[in-house]
């Protein structure tokens, strides 16, 4: 069992929210090959992008023998969707996209449930984070941004497409710590996915945004946004970001990676778990999925079943330790 001592009032609030949202779900008979994919944030975000891409590949290649319904469950930074999936124990026809942001939201919203309470299926990919600014921002380089940030941390509004504890929050907090800023002084504004974060940047509600690059390729190509740096070990292979330096190139000793994968509800038969994993293994081997990875600049970090469960345990520890070290837990 994970993390005892969660506040029961917080759990009750999240459970009430997810029960209300669950009424929008789709009921399927036991013999149906159709599946429901739950996306734990708003349309346009990284979970939505990854989940819908996976669904498109599986449907185009008739991997499951059925069709998918995709449902965006918005609330509590992904913790609401997580609670809904755990509440669907034994449901063999539901999956959910998961990632570092969901792990973080279960801490920041004091949820009683996390990814390890569900059935791990597969990690699909990983990607770096990017630092984004509006096209007319005075910050031309990451050095410009860091200099202004260090001078008066609280004066700059920093946005991210995840709740506290998620990748878009952990990354700027770790960056602040690395450059000598007290993370507790960072003025962080949380948005529910890349879509709302883009709107906040274009509307000048925040000075800089932190999120996965793939979600913003269109806005960058259109000249609406600029990316100052990426957090990977190497530059992004995407053409839109080819000229964007890494943090390490800019003299900042920090590499930060996000990831996304898929879960099923708890208490499904092992045979069904293996069948769902088999669907994802088949999808992973298609040319379409490999092209999707390339088009989005995602790294092919594919792992399944027990290996993915071990990875989730490591990520749970990663989040809790980071938040604790930064005094944010």
CSV table of C-alpha atoms in Angstrom, one decimal:
chain,number,residue,atom,x,y,z
A,1,UNK,CA,0.0,0.0,0.0
A,2,UNK,CA,1.2,3.5,-0.6
A,3,UNK,CA,1.4,6.6,1.5
A,4,UNK,CA,-0.7,6.2,4.7
A,5,UNK,CA,-2.0,9.2,6.6
A,6,UNK,CA,-3.7,11.1,3.7
A,7,UNK,CA,-6.4,13.5,4.8
A,8,UNK,CA,-9.7,11.7,4.4
A,9,UNK,CA,-11.5,14.9,3.7
A,10,UNK,CA,-9.3,15.5,0.6
A,11,UNK,CA,-10.0,11.9,-0.6
A,12,UNK,CA,-13.7,12.4,-0.1
A,13,UNK,CA,-13.7,15.6,-2.1
A,14,UNK,CA,-11.8,14.0,-5.0
A,15,UNK,CA,-14.0,10.9,-4.9
A,16,UNK,CA,-17.2,13.0,-5.0
A,17,UNK,CA,-15.9,14.9,-8.0
A,18,UNK,CA,-14.9,11.7,-9.9
A,19,UNK,CA,-18.2,10.0,-9.1
A,20,UNK,CA,-20.0,13.0,-10.7
A,21,UNK,CA,-17.7,12.8,-13.7
A,22,UNK,CA,-18.0,9.0,-14.0
A,23,UNK,CA,-21.6,9.5,-15.0
A,24,UNK,CA,-20.3,10.7,-18.4
A,25,UNK,CA,-18.6,7.4,-19.0
A,26,UNK,CA,-19.5,4.6,-21.5
A,27,UNK,CA,-21.0,1.3,-20.4
A,28,UNK,CA,-19.9,-1.8,-22.3
A,29,UNK,CA,-20.9,-5.4,-22.1
A,30,UNK,CA,-18.4,-8.0,-20.9
A,31,UNK,CA,-18.1,-9.4,-24.4
A,32,UNK,CA,-17.4,-6.1,-26.0
A,33,UNK,CA,-14.0,-5.4,-27.7
A,34,UNK,CA,-14.6,-1.7,-27.4
A,35,UNK,CA,-12.4,0.3,-24.9
A,36,UNK,CA,-12.6,3.6,-23.0
A,37,UNK,CA,-9.5,5.7,-22.7
A,38,UNK,CA,-9.5,8.2,-19.9
A,39,UNK,CA,-7.3,11.3,-20.4
A,40,UNK,CA,-6.5,13.0,-17.0
A,41,UNK,CA,-6.5,16.6,-18.2
A,42,UNK,CA,-8.0,18.9,-20.8
A,43,UNK,CA,-7.9,18.5,-24.6
A,44,UNK,CA,-4.7,19.7,-26.2
A,45,UNK,CA,-2.4,18.7,-23.3
A,46,UNK,CA,0.4,16.1,-23.3
A,47,UNK,CA,-1.8,13.3,-21.9
A,48,UNK,CA,-4.4,14.1,-24.5
A,49,UNK,CA,-1.9,14.2,-27.3
A,50,UNK,CA,-0.3,11.0,-26.4
A,51,UNK,CA,-3.5,9.1,-25.7
A,52,UNK,CA,-5.2,10.1,-28.8
A,53,UNK,CA,-2.1,9.3,-30.9
A,54,UNK,CA,-2.0,5.8,-29.4
A,55,UNK,CA,-5.7,5.3,-30.0
A,56,UNK,CA,-5.4,6.5,-33.7
A,57,UNK,CA,-2.6,4.0,-34.3
A,58,UNK,CA,-4.5,1.1,-32.7
A,59,UNK,CA,-7.7,1.8,-34.5
A,60,UNK,CA,-6.0,2.3,-37.9
A,61,UNK,CA,-4.3,-1.0,-37.5
A,62,UNK,CA,-7.3,-2.8,-35.9
A,63,UNK,CA,-5.1,-3.8,-33.0
A,64,UNK,CA,-7.9,-4.5,-30.5
A,65,UNK,CA,-10.7,-5.7,-32.8
A,66,UNK,CA,-12.9,-2.9,-31.5
A,67,UNK,CA,-13.1,0.9,-31.2
A,68,UNK,CA,-12.2,3.5,-28.5
A,69,UNK,CA,-14.1,6.2,-26.7
A,70,UNK,CA,-11.8,8.9,-25.4
A,71,UNK,CA,-13.0,10.8,-22.3
A,72,UNK,CA,-11.2,13.8,-20.8
A,73,UNK,CA,-11.7,13.8,-17.0
A,74,UNK,CA,-10.6,17.2,-15.7
A,75,UNK,CA,-9.9,17.9,-12.1
A,76,UNK,CA,-7.3,17.9,-9.3
A,77,UNK,CA,-4.4,17.8,-11.8
A,78,UNK,CA,-5.1,14.2,-12.8
A,79,UNK,CA,-5.9,12.9,-9.3
A,80,UNK,CA,-9.6,13.0,-10.1
A,81,UNK,CA,-9.1,10.7,-13.1
A,82,UNK,CA,-6.8,8.5,-11.0
A,83,UNK,CA,-9.5,8.0,-8.3
A,84,UNK,CA,-12.1,7.3,-11.0
A,85,UNK,CA,-9.9,4.5,-12.5
A,86,UNK,CA,-9.2,2.9,-9.1
A,87,UNK,CA,-13.0,3.0,-8.5
A,88,UNK,CA,-13.5,1.0,-11.6
A,89,UNK,CA,-11.8,-2.0,-10.1
A,90,UNK,CA,-12.3,-5.1,-12.3
A,91,UNK,CA,-13.3,-3.2,-15.4
A,92,UNK,CA,-11.5,-4.9,-18.2
A,93,UNK,CA,-12.5,-2.3,-20.9
A,94,UNK,CA,-10.9,0.9,-19.5
A,95,UNK,CA,-7.4,2.4,-19.7
A,96,UNK,CA,-6.0,5.7,-18.6
A,97,UNK,CA,-3.0,7.8,-19.7
A,98,UNK,CA,-0.6,8.4,-16.8
A,99,UNK,CA,2.6,10.3,-16.3
A,100,UNK,CA,4.8,12.3,-13.9
A,101,UNK,CA,2.0,14.9,-13.6
A,102,UNK,CA,-0.5,12.4,-12.2
A,103,UNK,CA,2.1,11.1,-9.7
A,104,UNK,CA,2.6,14.6,-8.6
A,105,UNK,CA,-1.1,15.5,-8.3
A,106,UNK,CA,-1.7,12.6,-5.9
A,107,UNK,CA,0.7,14.4,-3.5
A,108,UNK,CA,-0.4,18.0,-4.1
A,109,UNK,CA,-4.1,17.1,-3.7
A,110,UNK,CA,-3.5,14.6,-0.9
A,111,UNK,CA,-5.2,11.8,-2.9
A,112,UNK,CA,-5.5,8.4,-1.3
A,113,UNK,CA,-4.9,6.7,-4.7
A,114,UNK,CA,-2.0,6.7,-7.1
A,115,UNK,CA,-0.7,4.9,-10.2
A,116,UNK,CA,0.5,2.0,-8.0
A,117,UNK,CA,-3.0,1.3,-6.9
A,118,UNK,CA,-4.0,0.6,-10.5
A,119,UNK,CA,-2.7,-2.0,-13.0
A,120,UNK,CA,0.5,-0.8,-14.8
A,121,UNK,CA,0.4,-1.6,-18.5
A,122,UNK,CA,3.2,0.3,-20.3
A,123,UNK,CA,5.4,3.4,-20.5
A,124,UNK,CA,5.1,4.8,-24.0
A,125,UNK,CA,7.6,7.6,-24.2
A,126,UNK,CA,9.7,10.3,-22.5
A,127,UNK,CA,10.4,13.9,-23.4
A,128,UNK,CA,12.3,16.9,-22.1
A,129,UNK,CA,10.6,20.1,-20.9
A,130,UNK,CA,10.9,23.5,-22.6
A,131,UNK,CA,11.0,27.1,-21.3
A,132,UNK,CA,8.5,29.1,-23.4
A,133,UNK,CA,7.9,32.9,-23.7
A,134,UNK,CA,5.6,35.0,-25.9
A,135,UNK,CA,7.1,36.2,-29.1
A,136,UNK,CA,7.3,39.8,-27.8
A,137,UNK,CA,9.0,38.8,-24.6
A,138,UNK,CA,12.0,40.8,-23.5
A,139,UNK,CA,13.8,37.6,-22.8
A,140,UNK,CA,15.8,36.7,-25.9
A,141,UNK,CA,17.9,33.9,-24.2
A,142,UNK,CA,17.6,31.6,-21.2
A,143,UNK,CA,20.4,33.7,-19.6
A,144,UNK,CA,18.2,36.8,-20.0
A,145,UNK,CA,15.3,35.0,-18.2
A,146,UNK,CA,17.5,33.5,-15.4
A,147,UNK,CA,19.1,36.9,-14.7
A,148,UNK,CA,15.7,38.6,-14.3
A,149,UNK,CA,14.3,35.7,-12.3
A,150,UNK,CA,17.2,35.7,-9.9
A,151,UNK,CA,16.9,39.5,-9.4
A,152,UNK,CA,13.3,39.3,-8.2
A,153,UNK,CA,11.8,35.7,-8.3
A,154,UNK,CA,8.4,36.7,-7.1
A,155,UNK,CA,7.9,39.4,-9.7
A,156,UNK,CA,7.8,36.9,-12.6
A,157,UNK,CA,4.8,34.7,-13.1
A,158,UNK,CA,5.8,31.2,-14.0
A,159,UNK,CA,3.2,28.9,-15.5
A,160,UNK,CA,3.0,25.2,-16.1
A,161,UNK,CA,0.5,22.8,-17.5
A,162,UNK,CA,0.4,20.6,-14.4
A,163,UNK,CA,-0.5,20.9,-10.8
A,164,UNK,CA,2.1,21.2,-8.0
A,165,UNK,CA,4.2,18.0,-8.0
A,166,UNK,CA,3.8,17.5,-11.8
A,167,UNK,CA,6.6,17.9,-14.3
A,168,UNK,CA,5.8,21.5,-15.3
A,169,UNK,CA,6.0,22.4,-11.6
A,170,UNK,CA,9.0,20.2,-10.6
A,171,UNK,CA,11.1,21.4,-13.5
A,172,UNK,CA,11.0,25.1,-12.7
A,173,UNK,CA,11.5,24.3,-9.0
A,174,UNK,CA,14.6,22.3,-9.7
A,175,UNK,CA,15.8,24.9,-12.1
A,176,UNK,CA,15.3,27.6,-9.5
A,177,UNK,CA,17.2,25.6,-7.0
A,178,UNK,CA,20.0,24.9,-9.5
A,179,UNK,CA,20.5,28.6,-10.2
A,180,UNK,CA,20.3,29.8,-6.6
A,181,UNK,CA,16.7,30.8,-6.2
A,182,UNK,CA,14.7,29.6,-3.2
A,183,UNK,CA,11.9,27.5,-4.8
A,184,UNK,CA,9.5,28.9,-2.1
A,185,UNK,CA,9.9,32.3,-3.7
A,186,UNK,CA,8.8,31.1,-7.2
A,187,UNK,CA,5.5,32.6,-8.3
A,188,UNK,CA,4.1,29.4,-10.0
A,189,UNK,CA,0.6,29.4,-11.6
A,190,UNK,CA,-0.9,26.0,-12.5
A,191,UNK,CA,-2.9,25.3,-15.6
A,192,UNK,CA,-4.7,22.2,-16.6
A,193,UNK,CA,-2.8,21.2,-19.7
A,194,UNK,CA,-1.0,22.7,-22.6
A,195,UNK,CA,-4.0,24.4,-24.1
A,196,UNK,CA,-4.8,26.6,-21.1
A,197,UNK,CA,-1.1,27.3,-20.7
A,198,UNK,CA,-0.8,28.5,-24.3
A,199,UNK,CA,-3.7,30.8,-23.8
A,200,UNK,CA,-2.0,32.2,-20.6
A,201,UNK,CA,1.2,32.9,-22.5
A,202,UNK,CA,-0.5,34.5,-25.5
A,203,UNK,CA,-2.7,36.5,-23.1
A,204,UNK,CA,0.4,37.8,-21.2
A,205,UNK,CA,-1.0,36.4,-18.0
A,206,UNK,CA,2.4,34.8,-17.2
A,207,UNK,CA,6.0,35.7,-18.1
A,208,UNK,CA,7.2,32.2,-19.0
A,209,UNK,CA,5.8,28.7,-19.3
A,210,UNK,CA,7.3,25.3,-18.6
A,211,UNK,CA,6.0,22.3,-20.5
A,212,UNK,CA,6.7,19.6,-23.1
A,213,UNK,CA,7.8,21.1,-26.5
A,214,UNK,CA,5.6,18.9,-28.7
A,215,UNK,CA,2.4,20.7,-27.5
A,216,UNK,CA,3.7,24.1,-28.7
A,217,UNK,CA,5.2,23.3,-32.1
A,218,UNK,CA,2.3,25.0,-34.0
A,219,UNK,CA,2.4,28.2,-31.9
A,220,UNK,CA,6.2,28.4,-32.3
A,221,UNK,CA,6.0,27.8,-36.1
A,222,UNK,CA,3.4,30.5,-36.3
A,223,UNK,CA,5.7,32.9,-34.5
A,224,UNK,CA,3.4,33.3,-31.5
A,225,UNK,CA,5.7,31.8,-29.0
A,226,UNK,CA,9.5,31.3,-28.6
A,227,UNK,CA,11.4,28.5,-26.7
A,228,UNK,CA,14.4,29.6,-24.8
A,229,UNK,CA,15.8,26.2,-23.8
A,230,UNK,CA,15.0,22.5,-23.5
A,231,UNK,CA,15.8,20.3,-20.5
A,232,UNK,CA,17.0,17.1,-22.3
A,233,UNK,CA,20.6,15.8,-22.8
A,234,UNK,CA,20.4,16.7,-26.4
A,235,UNK,CA,18.5,19.2,-28.6
A,236,UNK,CA,15.1,18.3,-29.8
A,237,UNK,CA,15.0,16.5,-33.2
A,238,UNK,CA,11.9,18.4,-34.2
A,239,UNK,CA,12.6,21.1,-36.9
A,240,UNK,CA,10.6,23.7,-34.9
A,241,UNK,CA,13.1,23.4,-32.0
A,242,UNK,CA,16.4,22.6,-33.9
A,243,UNK,CA,18.0,25.9,-32.9
A,244,UNK,CA,16.9,25.8,-29.2
A,245,UNK,CA,19.8,25.0,-26.9
A,246,UNK,CA,19.8,22.6,-24.0
A,247,UNK,CA,20.2,24.0,-20.4
A,248,UNK,CA,23.6,22.3,-20.2
A,249,UNK,CA,24.7,24.1,-23.4
A,250,UNK,CA,23.7,27.3,-21.6
A,251,UNK,CA,25.9,26.4,-18.6
A,252,UNK,CA,23.1,25.1,-16.3
A,253,UNK,CA,23.8,21.6,-15.0
A,254,UNK,CA,20.3,20.2,-15.1
A,255,UNK,CA,18.7,17.5,-17.2
A,256,UNK,CA,14.9,16.9,-16.6
A,257,UNK,CA,12.7,14.3,-18.4
A,258,UNK,CA,8.9,13.8,-18.3
A,259,UNK,CA,7.2,10.5,-19.4
A,260,UNK,CA,3.7,9.1,-20.2
A,261,UNK,CA,2.2,5.7,-20.2
A,262,UNK,CA,-1.0,3.7,-19.7
A,263,UNK,CA,-2.8,2.1,-16.7
A,264,UNK,CA,-5.8,-0.2,-16.3
A,265,UNK,CA,-8.1,-0.4,-13.3
A,266,UNK,CA,-7.0,-2.7,-10.4
A,267,UNK,CA,-8.2,-6.2,-10.0
A,268,UNK,CA,-8.4,-7.2,-13.6
A,269,UNK,CA,-7.5,-10.8,-14.5
A,270,UNK,CA,-3.8,-11.4,-15.3
A,271,UNK,CA,-4.9,-12.8,-18.7
A,272,UNK,CA,-6.7,-9.5,-19.5
A,273,UNK,CA,-3.7,-7.5,-18.3
A,274,UNK,CA,-1.4,-9.5,-20.6
A,275,UNK,CA,-3.9,-9.0,-23.5
A,276,UNK,CA,-4.0,-5.2,-23.0
A,277,UNK,CA,-0.2,-5.1,-22.8
A,278,UNK,CA,-0.1,-7.2,-26.0
A,279,UNK,CA,-2.2,-4.5,-27.8
A,280,UNK,CA,0.3,-1.9,-26.8
A,281,UNK,CA,3.2,-4.1,-27.9
A,282,UNK,CA,1.6,-4.5,-31.3
A,283,UNK,CA,1.0,-0.7,-31.5
A,284,UNK,CA,4.6,0.0,-30.5
A,285,UNK,CA,5.9,-2.1,-33.4
A,286,UNK,CA,3.9,-0.3,-36.1
A,287,UNK,CA,5.5,2.2,-38.5
A,288,UNK,CA,2.8,4.7,-37.6
A,289,UNK,CA,3.7,4.8,-33.9
A,290,UNK,CA,7.4,5.1,-34.7
A,291,UNK,CA,6.6,8.0,-36.9
A,292,UNK,CA,4.4,9.5,-34.2
A,293,UNK,CA,7.4,9.4,-31.9
A,294,UNK,CA,9.6,11.1,-34.5
A,295,UNK,CA,7.0,13.8,-35.4
A,296,UNK,CA,6.6,14.8,-31.7
A,297,UNK,CA,10.3,14.6,-30.7
A,298,UNK,CA,9.4,11.8,-28.2
A,299,UNK,CA,12.0,9.3,-27.0
A,300,UNK,CA,11.0,5.6,-27.4
A,301,UNK,CA,11.1,4.6,-23.7
A,302,UNK,CA,8.8,1.6,-24.0
A,303,UNK,CA,8.5,-0.8,-21.0
A,304,UNK,CA,5.6,-3.0,-19.9
A,305,UNK,CA,4.1,-4.9,-17.0
A,306,UNK,CA,6.4,-5.6,-14.1
A,307,UNK,CA,9.2,-3.4,-15.5
A,308,UNK,CA,6.7,-0.5,-15.8
A,309,UNK,CA,5.5,-1.1,-12.2
A,310,UNK,CA,9.1,-1.0,-10.9
A,311,UNK,CA,9.5,2.3,-12.9
A,312,UNK,CA,6.4,3.7,-11.3
A,313,UNK,CA,7.7,2.9,-7.8
A,314,UNK,CA,10.9,4.8,-8.7
A,315,UNK,CA,8.9,7.8,-10.0
A,316,UNK,CA,6.7,7.9,-6.9
A,317,UNK,CA,9.9,8.1,-4.8
A,318,UNK,CA,11.3,10.7,-7.3
A,319,UNK,CA,8.4,13.0,-6.8
A,320,UNK,CA,8.1,12.6,-3.0
A,321,UNK,CA,11.9,13.1,-2.5
A,322,UNK,CA,12.0,16.1,-4.7
A,323,UNK,CA,9.1,17.8,-3.1
A,324,UNK,CA,10.5,17.1,0.3
A,325,UNK,CA,14.0,18.3,-0.6
A,326,UNK,CA,12.5,21.6,-1.9
A,327,UNK,CA,10.4,22.0,1.2
A,328,UNK,CA,7.2,21.7,-0.8
A,329,UNK,CA,5.7,18.6,0.7
